[in-house]
GROMACS .gro file of C-alpha atoms in nm:
model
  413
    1UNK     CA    1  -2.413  -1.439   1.510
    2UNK     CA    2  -2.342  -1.569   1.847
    3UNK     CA    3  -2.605  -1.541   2.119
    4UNK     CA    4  -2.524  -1.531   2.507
    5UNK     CA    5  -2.650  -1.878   2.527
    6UNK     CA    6  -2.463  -2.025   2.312
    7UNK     CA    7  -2.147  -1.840   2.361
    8UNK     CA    8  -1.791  -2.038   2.375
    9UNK     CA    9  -1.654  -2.019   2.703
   10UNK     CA   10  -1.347  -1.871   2.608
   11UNK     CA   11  -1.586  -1.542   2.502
   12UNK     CA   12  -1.489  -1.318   2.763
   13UNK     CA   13  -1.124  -1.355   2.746
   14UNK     CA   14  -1.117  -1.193   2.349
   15UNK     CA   15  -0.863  -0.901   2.442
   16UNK     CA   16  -1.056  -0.579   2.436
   17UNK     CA   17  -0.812  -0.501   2.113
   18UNK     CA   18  -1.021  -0.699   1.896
   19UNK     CA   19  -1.380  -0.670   2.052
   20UNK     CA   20  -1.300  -0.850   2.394
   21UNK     CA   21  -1.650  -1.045   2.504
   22UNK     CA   22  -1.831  -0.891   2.146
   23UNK     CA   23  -1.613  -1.036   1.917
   24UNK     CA   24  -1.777  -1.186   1.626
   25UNK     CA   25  -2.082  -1.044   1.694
   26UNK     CA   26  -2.037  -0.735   1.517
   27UNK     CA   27  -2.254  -0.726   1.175
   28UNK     CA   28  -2.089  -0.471   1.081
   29UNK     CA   29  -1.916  -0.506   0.683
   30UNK     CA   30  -1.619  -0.406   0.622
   31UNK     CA   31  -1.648  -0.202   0.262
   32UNK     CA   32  -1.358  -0.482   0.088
   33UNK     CA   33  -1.635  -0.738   0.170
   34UNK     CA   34  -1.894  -0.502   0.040
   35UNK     CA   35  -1.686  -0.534  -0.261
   36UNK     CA   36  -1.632  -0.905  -0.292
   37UNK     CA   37  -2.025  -0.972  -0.213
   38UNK     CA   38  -2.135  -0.732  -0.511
   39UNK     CA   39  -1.924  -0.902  -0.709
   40UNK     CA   40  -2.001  -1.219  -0.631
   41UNK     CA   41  -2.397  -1.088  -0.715
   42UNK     CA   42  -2.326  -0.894  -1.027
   43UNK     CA   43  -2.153  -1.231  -1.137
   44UNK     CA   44  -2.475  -1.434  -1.089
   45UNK     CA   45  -2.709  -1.154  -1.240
   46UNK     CA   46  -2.501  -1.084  -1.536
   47UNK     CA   47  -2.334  -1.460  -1.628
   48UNK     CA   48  -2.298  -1.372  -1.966
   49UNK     CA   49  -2.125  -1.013  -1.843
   50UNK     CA   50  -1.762  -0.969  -1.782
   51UNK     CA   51  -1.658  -0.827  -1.484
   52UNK     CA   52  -1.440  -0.514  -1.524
   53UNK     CA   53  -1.239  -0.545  -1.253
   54UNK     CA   54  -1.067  -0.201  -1.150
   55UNK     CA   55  -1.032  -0.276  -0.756
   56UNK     CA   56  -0.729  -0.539  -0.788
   57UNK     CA   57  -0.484  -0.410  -0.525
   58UNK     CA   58  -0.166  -0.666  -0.659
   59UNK     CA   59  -0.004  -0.749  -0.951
   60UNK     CA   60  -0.117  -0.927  -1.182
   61UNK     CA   61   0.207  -1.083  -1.353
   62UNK     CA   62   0.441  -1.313  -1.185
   63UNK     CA   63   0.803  -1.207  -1.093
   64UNK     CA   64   1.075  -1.241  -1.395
   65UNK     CA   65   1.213  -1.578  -1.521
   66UNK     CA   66   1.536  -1.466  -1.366
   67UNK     CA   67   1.430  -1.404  -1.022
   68UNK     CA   68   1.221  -1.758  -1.020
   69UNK     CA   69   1.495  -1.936  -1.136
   70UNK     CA   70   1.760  -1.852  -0.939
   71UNK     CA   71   1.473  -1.946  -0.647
   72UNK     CA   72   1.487  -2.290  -0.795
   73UNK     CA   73   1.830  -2.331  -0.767
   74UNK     CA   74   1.841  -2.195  -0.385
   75UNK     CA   75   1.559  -2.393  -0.298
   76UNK     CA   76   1.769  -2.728  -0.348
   77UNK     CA   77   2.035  -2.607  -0.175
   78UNK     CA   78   2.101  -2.716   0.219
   79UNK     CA   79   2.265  -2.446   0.356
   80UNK     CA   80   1.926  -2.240   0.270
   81UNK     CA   81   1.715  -2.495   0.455
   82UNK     CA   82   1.746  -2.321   0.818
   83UNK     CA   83   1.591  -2.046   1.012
   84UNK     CA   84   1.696  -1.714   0.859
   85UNK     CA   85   1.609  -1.527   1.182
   86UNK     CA   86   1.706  -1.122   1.087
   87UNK     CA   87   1.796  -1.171   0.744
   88UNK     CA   88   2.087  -1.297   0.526
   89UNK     CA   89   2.414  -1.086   0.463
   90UNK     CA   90   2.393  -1.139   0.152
   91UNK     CA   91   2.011  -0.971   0.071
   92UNK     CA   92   2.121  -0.694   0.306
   93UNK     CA   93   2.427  -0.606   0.086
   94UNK     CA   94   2.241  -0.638  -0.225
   95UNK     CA   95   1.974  -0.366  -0.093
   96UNK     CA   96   2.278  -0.143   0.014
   97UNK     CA   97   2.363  -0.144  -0.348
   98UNK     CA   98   2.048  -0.058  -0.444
   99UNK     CA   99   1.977   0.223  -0.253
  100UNK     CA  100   2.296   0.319  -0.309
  101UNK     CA  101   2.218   0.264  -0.746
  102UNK     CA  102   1.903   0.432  -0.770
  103UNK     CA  103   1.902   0.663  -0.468
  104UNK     CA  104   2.250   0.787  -0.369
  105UNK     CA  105   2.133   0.668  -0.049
  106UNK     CA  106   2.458   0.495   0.168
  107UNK     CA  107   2.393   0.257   0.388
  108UNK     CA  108   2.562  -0.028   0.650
  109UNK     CA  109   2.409  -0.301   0.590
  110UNK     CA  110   2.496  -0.449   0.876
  111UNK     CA  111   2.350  -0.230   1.069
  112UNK     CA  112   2.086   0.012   0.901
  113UNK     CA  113   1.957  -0.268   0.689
  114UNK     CA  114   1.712  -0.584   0.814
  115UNK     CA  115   1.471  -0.766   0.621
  116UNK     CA  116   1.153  -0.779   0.642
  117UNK     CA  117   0.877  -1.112   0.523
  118UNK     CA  118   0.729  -0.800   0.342
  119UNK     CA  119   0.610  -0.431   0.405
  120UNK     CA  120   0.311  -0.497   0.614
  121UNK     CA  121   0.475  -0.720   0.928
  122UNK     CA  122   0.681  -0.429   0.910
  123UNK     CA  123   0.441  -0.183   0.929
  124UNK     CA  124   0.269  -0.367   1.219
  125UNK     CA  125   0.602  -0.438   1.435
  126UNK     CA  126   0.729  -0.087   1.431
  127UNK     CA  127   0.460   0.027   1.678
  128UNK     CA  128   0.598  -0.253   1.926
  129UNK     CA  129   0.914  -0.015   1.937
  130UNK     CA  130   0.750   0.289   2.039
  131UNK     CA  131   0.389   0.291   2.160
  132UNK     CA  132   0.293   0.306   2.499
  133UNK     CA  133  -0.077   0.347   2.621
  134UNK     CA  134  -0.223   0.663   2.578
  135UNK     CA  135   0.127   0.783   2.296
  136UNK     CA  136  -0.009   0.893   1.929
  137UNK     CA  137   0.121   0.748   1.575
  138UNK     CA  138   0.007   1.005   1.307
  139UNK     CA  139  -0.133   0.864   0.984
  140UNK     CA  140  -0.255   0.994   0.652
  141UNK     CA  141  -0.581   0.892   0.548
  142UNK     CA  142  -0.674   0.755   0.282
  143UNK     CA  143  -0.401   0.539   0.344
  144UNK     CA  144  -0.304   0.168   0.466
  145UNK     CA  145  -0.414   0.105   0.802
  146UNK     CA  146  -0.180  -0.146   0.930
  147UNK     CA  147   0.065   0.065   1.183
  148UNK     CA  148  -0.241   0.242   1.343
  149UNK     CA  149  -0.449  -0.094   1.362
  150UNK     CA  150  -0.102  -0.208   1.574
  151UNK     CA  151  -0.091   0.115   1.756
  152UNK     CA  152  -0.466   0.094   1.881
  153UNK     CA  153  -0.362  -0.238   2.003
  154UNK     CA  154  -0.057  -0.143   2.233
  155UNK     CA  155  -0.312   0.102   2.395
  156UNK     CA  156  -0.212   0.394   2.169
  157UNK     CA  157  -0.400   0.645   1.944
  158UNK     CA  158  -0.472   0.721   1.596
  159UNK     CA  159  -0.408   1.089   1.469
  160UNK     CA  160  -0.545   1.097   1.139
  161UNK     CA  161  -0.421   1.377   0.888
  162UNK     CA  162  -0.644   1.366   0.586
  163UNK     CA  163  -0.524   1.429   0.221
  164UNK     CA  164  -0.709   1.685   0.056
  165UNK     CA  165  -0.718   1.789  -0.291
  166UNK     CA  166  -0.651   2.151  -0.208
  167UNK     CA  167  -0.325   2.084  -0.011
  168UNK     CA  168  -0.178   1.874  -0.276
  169UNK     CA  169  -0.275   1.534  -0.147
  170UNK     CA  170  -0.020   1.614   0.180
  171UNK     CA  171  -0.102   1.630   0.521
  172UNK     CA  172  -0.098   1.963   0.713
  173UNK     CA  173   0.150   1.942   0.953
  174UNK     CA  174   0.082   2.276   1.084
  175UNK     CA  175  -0.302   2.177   1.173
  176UNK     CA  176  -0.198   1.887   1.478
  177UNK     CA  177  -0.328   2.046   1.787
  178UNK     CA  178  -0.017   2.073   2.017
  179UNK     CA  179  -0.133   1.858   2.286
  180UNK     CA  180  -0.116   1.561   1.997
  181UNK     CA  181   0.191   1.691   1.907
  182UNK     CA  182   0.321   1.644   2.266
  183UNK     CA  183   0.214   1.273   2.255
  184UNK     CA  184   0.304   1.187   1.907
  185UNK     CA  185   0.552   0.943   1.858
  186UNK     CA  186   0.559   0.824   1.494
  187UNK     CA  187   0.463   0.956   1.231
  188UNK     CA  188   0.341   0.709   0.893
  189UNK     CA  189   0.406   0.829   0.562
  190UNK     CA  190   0.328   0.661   0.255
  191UNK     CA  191   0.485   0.834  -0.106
  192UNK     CA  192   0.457   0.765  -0.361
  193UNK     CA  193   0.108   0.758  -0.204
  194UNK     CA  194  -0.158   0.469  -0.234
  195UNK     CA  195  -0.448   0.579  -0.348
  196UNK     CA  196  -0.382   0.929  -0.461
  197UNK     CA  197  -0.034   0.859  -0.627
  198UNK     CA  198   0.136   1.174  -0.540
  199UNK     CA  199   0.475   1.153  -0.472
  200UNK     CA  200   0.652   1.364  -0.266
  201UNK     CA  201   0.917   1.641  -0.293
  202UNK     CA  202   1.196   1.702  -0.144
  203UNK     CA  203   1.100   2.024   0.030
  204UNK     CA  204   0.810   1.842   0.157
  205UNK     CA  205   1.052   1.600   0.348
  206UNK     CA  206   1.245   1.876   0.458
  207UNK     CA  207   0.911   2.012   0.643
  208UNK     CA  208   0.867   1.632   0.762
  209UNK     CA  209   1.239   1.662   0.875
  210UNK     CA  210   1.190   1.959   1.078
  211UNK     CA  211   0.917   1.869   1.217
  212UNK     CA  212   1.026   1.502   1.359
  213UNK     CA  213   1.351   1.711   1.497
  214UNK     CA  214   1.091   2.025   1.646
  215UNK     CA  215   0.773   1.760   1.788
  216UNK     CA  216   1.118   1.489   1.885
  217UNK     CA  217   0.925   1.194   1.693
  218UNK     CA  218   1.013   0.907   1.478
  219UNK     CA  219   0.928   0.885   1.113
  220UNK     CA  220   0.800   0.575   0.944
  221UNK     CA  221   0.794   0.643   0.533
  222UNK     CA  222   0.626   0.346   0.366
  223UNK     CA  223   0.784   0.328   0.024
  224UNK     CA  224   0.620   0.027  -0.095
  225UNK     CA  225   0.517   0.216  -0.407
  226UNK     CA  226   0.917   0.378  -0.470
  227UNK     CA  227   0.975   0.222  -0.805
  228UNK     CA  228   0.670   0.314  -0.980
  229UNK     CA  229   0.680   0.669  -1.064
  230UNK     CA  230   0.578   0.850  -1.386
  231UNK     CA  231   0.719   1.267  -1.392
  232UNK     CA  232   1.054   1.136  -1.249
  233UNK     CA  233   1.320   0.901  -1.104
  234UNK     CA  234   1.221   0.694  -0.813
  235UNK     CA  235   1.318   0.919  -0.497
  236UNK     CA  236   1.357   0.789  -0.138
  237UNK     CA  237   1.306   0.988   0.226
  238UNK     CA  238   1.620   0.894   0.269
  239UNK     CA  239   1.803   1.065   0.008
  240UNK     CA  240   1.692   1.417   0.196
  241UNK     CA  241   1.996   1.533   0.442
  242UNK     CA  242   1.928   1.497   0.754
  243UNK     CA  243   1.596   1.195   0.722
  244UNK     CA  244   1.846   0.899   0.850
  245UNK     CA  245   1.854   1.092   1.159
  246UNK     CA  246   1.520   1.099   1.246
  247UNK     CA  247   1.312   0.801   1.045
  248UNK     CA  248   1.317   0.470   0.858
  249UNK     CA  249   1.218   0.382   0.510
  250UNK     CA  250   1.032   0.029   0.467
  251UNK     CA  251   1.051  -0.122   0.133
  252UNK     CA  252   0.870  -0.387  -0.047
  253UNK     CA  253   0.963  -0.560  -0.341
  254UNK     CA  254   0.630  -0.677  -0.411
  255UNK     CA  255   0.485  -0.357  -0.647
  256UNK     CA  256   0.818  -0.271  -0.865
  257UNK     CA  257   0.877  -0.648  -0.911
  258UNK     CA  258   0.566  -0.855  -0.940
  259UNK     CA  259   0.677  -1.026  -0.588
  260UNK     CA  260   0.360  -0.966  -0.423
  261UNK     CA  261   0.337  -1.330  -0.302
  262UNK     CA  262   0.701  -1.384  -0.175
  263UNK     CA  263   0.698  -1.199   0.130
  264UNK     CA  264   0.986  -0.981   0.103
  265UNK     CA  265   1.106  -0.645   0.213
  266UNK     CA  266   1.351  -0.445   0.392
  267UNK     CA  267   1.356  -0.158   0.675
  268UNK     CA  268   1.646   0.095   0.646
  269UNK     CA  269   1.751   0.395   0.798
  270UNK     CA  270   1.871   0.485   1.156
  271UNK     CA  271   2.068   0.244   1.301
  272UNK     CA  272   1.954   0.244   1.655
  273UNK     CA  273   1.608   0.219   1.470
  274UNK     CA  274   1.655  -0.054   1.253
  275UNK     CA  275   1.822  -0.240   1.528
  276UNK     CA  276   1.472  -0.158   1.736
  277UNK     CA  277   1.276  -0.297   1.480
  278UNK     CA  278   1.506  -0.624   1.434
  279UNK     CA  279   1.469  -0.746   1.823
  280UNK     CA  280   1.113  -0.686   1.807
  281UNK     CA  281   1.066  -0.886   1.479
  282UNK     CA  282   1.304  -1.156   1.626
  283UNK     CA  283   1.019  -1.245   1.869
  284UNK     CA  284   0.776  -1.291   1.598
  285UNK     CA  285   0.923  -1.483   1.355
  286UNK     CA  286   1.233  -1.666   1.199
  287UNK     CA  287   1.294  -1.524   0.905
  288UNK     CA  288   1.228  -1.529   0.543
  289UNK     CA  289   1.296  -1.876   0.341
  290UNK     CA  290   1.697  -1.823   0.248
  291UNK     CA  291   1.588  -1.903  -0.103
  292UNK     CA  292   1.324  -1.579  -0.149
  293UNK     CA  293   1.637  -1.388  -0.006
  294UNK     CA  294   1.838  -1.501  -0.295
  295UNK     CA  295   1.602  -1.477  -0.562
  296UNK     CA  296   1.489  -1.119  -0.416
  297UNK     CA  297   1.925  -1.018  -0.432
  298UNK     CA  298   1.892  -1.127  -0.816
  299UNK     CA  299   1.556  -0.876  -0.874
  300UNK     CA  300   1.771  -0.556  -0.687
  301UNK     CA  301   2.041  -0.673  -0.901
  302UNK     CA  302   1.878  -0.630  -1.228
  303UNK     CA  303   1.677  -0.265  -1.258
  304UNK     CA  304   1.586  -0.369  -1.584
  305UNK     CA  305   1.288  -0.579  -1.401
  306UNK     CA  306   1.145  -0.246  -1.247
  307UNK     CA  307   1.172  -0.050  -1.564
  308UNK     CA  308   0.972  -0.280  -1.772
  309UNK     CA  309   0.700  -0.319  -1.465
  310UNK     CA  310   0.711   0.081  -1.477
  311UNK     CA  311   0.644   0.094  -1.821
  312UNK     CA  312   0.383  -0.122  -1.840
  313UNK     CA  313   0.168   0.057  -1.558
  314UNK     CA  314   0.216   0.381  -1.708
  315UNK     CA  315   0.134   0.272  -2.052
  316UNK     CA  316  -0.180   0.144  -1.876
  317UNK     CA  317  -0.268   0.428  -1.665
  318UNK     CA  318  -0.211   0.685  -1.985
  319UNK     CA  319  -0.530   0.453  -2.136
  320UNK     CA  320  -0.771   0.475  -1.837
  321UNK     CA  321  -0.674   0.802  -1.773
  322UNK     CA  322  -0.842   0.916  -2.125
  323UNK     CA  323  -1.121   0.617  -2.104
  324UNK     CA  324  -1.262   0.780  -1.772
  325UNK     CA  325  -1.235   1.130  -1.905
  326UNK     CA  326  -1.451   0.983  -2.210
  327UNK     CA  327  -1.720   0.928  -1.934
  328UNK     CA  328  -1.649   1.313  -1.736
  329UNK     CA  329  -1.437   1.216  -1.463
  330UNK     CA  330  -1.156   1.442  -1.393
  331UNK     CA  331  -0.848   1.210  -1.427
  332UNK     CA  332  -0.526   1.305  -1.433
  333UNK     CA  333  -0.217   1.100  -1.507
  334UNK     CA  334  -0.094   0.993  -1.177
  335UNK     CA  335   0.269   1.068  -1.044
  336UNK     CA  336   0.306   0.714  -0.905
  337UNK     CA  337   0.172   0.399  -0.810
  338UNK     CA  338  -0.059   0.163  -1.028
  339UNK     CA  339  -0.364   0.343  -0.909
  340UNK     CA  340  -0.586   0.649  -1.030
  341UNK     CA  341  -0.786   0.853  -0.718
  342UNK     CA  342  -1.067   1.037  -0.883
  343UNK     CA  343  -1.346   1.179  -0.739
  344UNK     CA  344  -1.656   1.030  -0.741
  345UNK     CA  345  -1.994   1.155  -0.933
  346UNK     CA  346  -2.229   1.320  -0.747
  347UNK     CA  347  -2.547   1.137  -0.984
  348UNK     CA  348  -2.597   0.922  -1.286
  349UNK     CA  349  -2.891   0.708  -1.455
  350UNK     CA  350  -3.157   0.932  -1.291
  351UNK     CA  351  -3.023   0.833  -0.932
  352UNK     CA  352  -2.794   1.044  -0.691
  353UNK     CA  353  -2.493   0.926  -0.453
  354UNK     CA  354  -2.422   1.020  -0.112
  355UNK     CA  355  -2.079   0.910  -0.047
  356UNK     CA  356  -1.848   0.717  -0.270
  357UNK     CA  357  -1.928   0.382  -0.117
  358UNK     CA  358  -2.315   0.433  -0.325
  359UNK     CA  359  -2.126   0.501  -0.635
  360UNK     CA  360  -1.934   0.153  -0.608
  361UNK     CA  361  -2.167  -0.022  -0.516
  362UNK     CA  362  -2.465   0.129  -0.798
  363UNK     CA  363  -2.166   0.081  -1.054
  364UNK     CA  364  -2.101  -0.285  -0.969
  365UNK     CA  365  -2.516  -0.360  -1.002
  366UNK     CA  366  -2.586  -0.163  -1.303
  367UNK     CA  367  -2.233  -0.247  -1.493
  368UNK     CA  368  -2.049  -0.494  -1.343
  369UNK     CA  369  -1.762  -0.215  -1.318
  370UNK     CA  370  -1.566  -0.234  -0.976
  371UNK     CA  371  -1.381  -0.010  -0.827
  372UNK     CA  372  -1.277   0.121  -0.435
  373UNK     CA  373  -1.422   0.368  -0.260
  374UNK     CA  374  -1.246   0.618  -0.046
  375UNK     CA  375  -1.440   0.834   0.200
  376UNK     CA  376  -1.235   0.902   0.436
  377UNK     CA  377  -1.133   1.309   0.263
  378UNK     CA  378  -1.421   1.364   0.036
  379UNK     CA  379  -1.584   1.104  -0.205
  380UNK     CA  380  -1.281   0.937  -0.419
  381UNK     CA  381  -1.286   0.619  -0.611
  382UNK     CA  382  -1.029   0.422  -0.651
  383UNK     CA  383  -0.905   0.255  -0.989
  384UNK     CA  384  -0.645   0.021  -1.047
  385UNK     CA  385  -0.450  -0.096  -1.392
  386UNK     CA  386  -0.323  -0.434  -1.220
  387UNK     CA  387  -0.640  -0.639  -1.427
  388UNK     CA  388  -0.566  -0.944  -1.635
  389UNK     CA  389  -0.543  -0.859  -1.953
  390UNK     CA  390  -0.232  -1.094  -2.213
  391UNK     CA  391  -0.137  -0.786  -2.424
  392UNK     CA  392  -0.206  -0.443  -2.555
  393UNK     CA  393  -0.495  -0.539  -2.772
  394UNK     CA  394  -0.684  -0.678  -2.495
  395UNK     CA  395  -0.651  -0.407  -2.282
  396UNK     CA  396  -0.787  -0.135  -2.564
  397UNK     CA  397  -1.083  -0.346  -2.599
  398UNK     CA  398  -1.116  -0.354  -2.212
  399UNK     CA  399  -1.082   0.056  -2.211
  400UNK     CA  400  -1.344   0.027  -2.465
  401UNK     CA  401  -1.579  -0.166  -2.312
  402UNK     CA  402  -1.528   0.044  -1.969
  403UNK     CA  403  -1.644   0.380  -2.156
  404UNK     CA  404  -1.915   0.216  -2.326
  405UNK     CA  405  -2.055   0.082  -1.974
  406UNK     CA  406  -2.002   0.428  -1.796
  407UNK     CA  407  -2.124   0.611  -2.066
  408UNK     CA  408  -2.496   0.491  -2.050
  409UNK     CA  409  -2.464   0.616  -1.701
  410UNK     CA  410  -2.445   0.946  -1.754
  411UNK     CA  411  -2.256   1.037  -1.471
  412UNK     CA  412  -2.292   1.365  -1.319
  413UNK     CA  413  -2.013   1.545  -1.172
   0.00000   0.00000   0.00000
């Protein structure tokens, strides 16, 4: 940690956004890092212990055959070598189609289309379009930070609406004070929602509707999860009448089709918003490679992809699900995403927990089973199914050895 005498000179111009003259001297640790330093000390503890690692937030197989080689073949092409500024025509029409395929969701896409070098540059420009100092972005918590983190740094403030058990995992609308309400000008969605994996009905984007027309605010949905869902077809904000009026939709084709590394997404919706969006990302970069655009048309272009990536994650969920109910958590099959929210025990091998970050943390020492801790509504942990693991057989051994590990716990609830 830096010391006053030995400061850079350049200390006191930090913007205030990111700790102005204090920053880097913060020793504060951030709970990811938590994470990654247990690990790395359960690892040299337990050498001869394998790591079950349930806190993986990506993929863990690559993207289809298909999609890399038509990236191949684009990438030795010379009209894709050039700046791709707000996107190609061709990626835009290829998302129309899909929303169109698996939504009934019509769109120009020319002009309520524009691509995006993934969901989270997304997430971070929209605020650019909207907040002024001392103007309010609404956010769900748990949740991904990213648009409030953006928002905090154009001078503007966080409204956080936690997800409780007892409401469904949705926000209560009905509970922001009306002086908020007065400064609110976004509000961040997330369904199918990371980490609780609810996804949302249609009446409940009705409410969000009528409430963006009634409090005259913008709604960002973050559908970065859309195509993994488990009771029922993918569904889309937009597909609700009256949503293009008020919001935008960001996509990601990272989760559905193992593209997590190929920076690639899309913003849809309102025209006069996407066009926002577009002139404020045109000042902060150029544009995906041409090539990713290509490959990423092929993977919209064959739905197949998503199905089997579906499949697998449920097929994996279904397992943990009944592995962790083995040990007495309460699991549930999710509705969506690759993730399980449970909540966390209150005790277990003679020891008791005061928030879910303890429970991590004692389960990575004692077990060398990782997970993510949510404390934001109540003591959740976090599990995902995105592990390595080269076929079914493996990962029955690794559900296995999970409830044989938990179970000498005995974890109180």
């Amino acid at each position: 940690m830096n010391t006053a005498s030995n400061d850079p000179w350049f200390q006191s111009l930090f913007a205030e956004r990111i700790g102005g003259i204090n920053y880097g001297k913060s020793n504060k640790i951030y709970k990811f890092e938590k994470i990654k330093r247990a690990k790395r000390a359960a690892l040299a503890a337990h050498p001869e212990r394998q790591l079950l690692d349930f806190g993986i937030g990506e993929n863990d197989d690559m993207a289809d055959p298909l999609v890399r080689d038509v990236l191949k073949r684009e990438a030795d092409k010379l009209d894709n070598r050039g700046y791709a500024d707000n996107g190609i025509a061709a990626f835009k029409e290829a998302v129309a189609a899909f929303m169109k395929r698996v939504f009934g969701v019509t769109l120009d896409p020319a002009t309520e289309v524009n691509h995006a070098i993934g969901s989270k540059p997304a997430l971070a420009m929209l605020p650019a379009c909207f907040i002024n100092p001392g103007d309010v972005t609404l956010m769900t918590v748990p949740g991904y930070p990213v648009a409030g983190t953006h928002t905090a740094y154009y001078g503007g403030e966080v409204y956080k609406l936690p997800l409780l058990e007892e409401n469904g995992f949705y926000p209560d609308l009905k509970s922001i004070p009306s002086e908020i309400r007065k400064r609110a000008k976004l509000l961040v969605l997330n369904y199918p929602n990371s980490p609780t994996g609810v996804v949302a009905t249609r009446d409940f984007y009705r409410q969000v509707i009528d409430f963006a027309h009634t409090n005259q605010l913008v709604v960002v949905q973050d559908a970065a999860h859309s195509l993994l869902t488990y009771d029922s077809p993918p569904t889309s904000f937009l597909q609700v009448e009256g949503a293009k009026e008020v919001g935008v939709e960001v996509h990601s084709l990272s989760k559905g089709f193992n593209m997590i590394g190929w920076r690639i997404g899309w913003v849809c919706g309102h025209a006069k918003l996407v066009q926002a969006f577009a002139d404020v990302k045109d000042n902060c970069d150029s544009g995906q490679f041409m090539a990713i655009q290509q490959a990423a048309k092929s993977a919209l272009e064959h739905p197949e992809i998503a199905d089997r990536t579906r499949e697998k994650y449920r097929r994996r969920l279904q397992k943990l699900v009944a592995a962790l109910q083995k040990v007495g958590f309460k699991s549930k099959m999710p509705s969506g995403t690759y993730f399980l929210y449970v909540r966390a025990p209150k005790a277990g091998a003679g020891r008791t927990f005061a928030n879910a970050e303890e429970v991590c943390q004692f389960l990575i020492e004692e077990q060398s089973v990782c997970c993510v801790p949510w404390d934001d509504a109540g003591p959740y942990l976090r599990f995902s199914v995105m592990y390595l693991s080269k076929d079914k057989n493996e990962e029955d051994a690794l559900m296995g050895e999970t409830v044989e590990r938990l179970g000498r716990l005995k974890l109180q609830f």
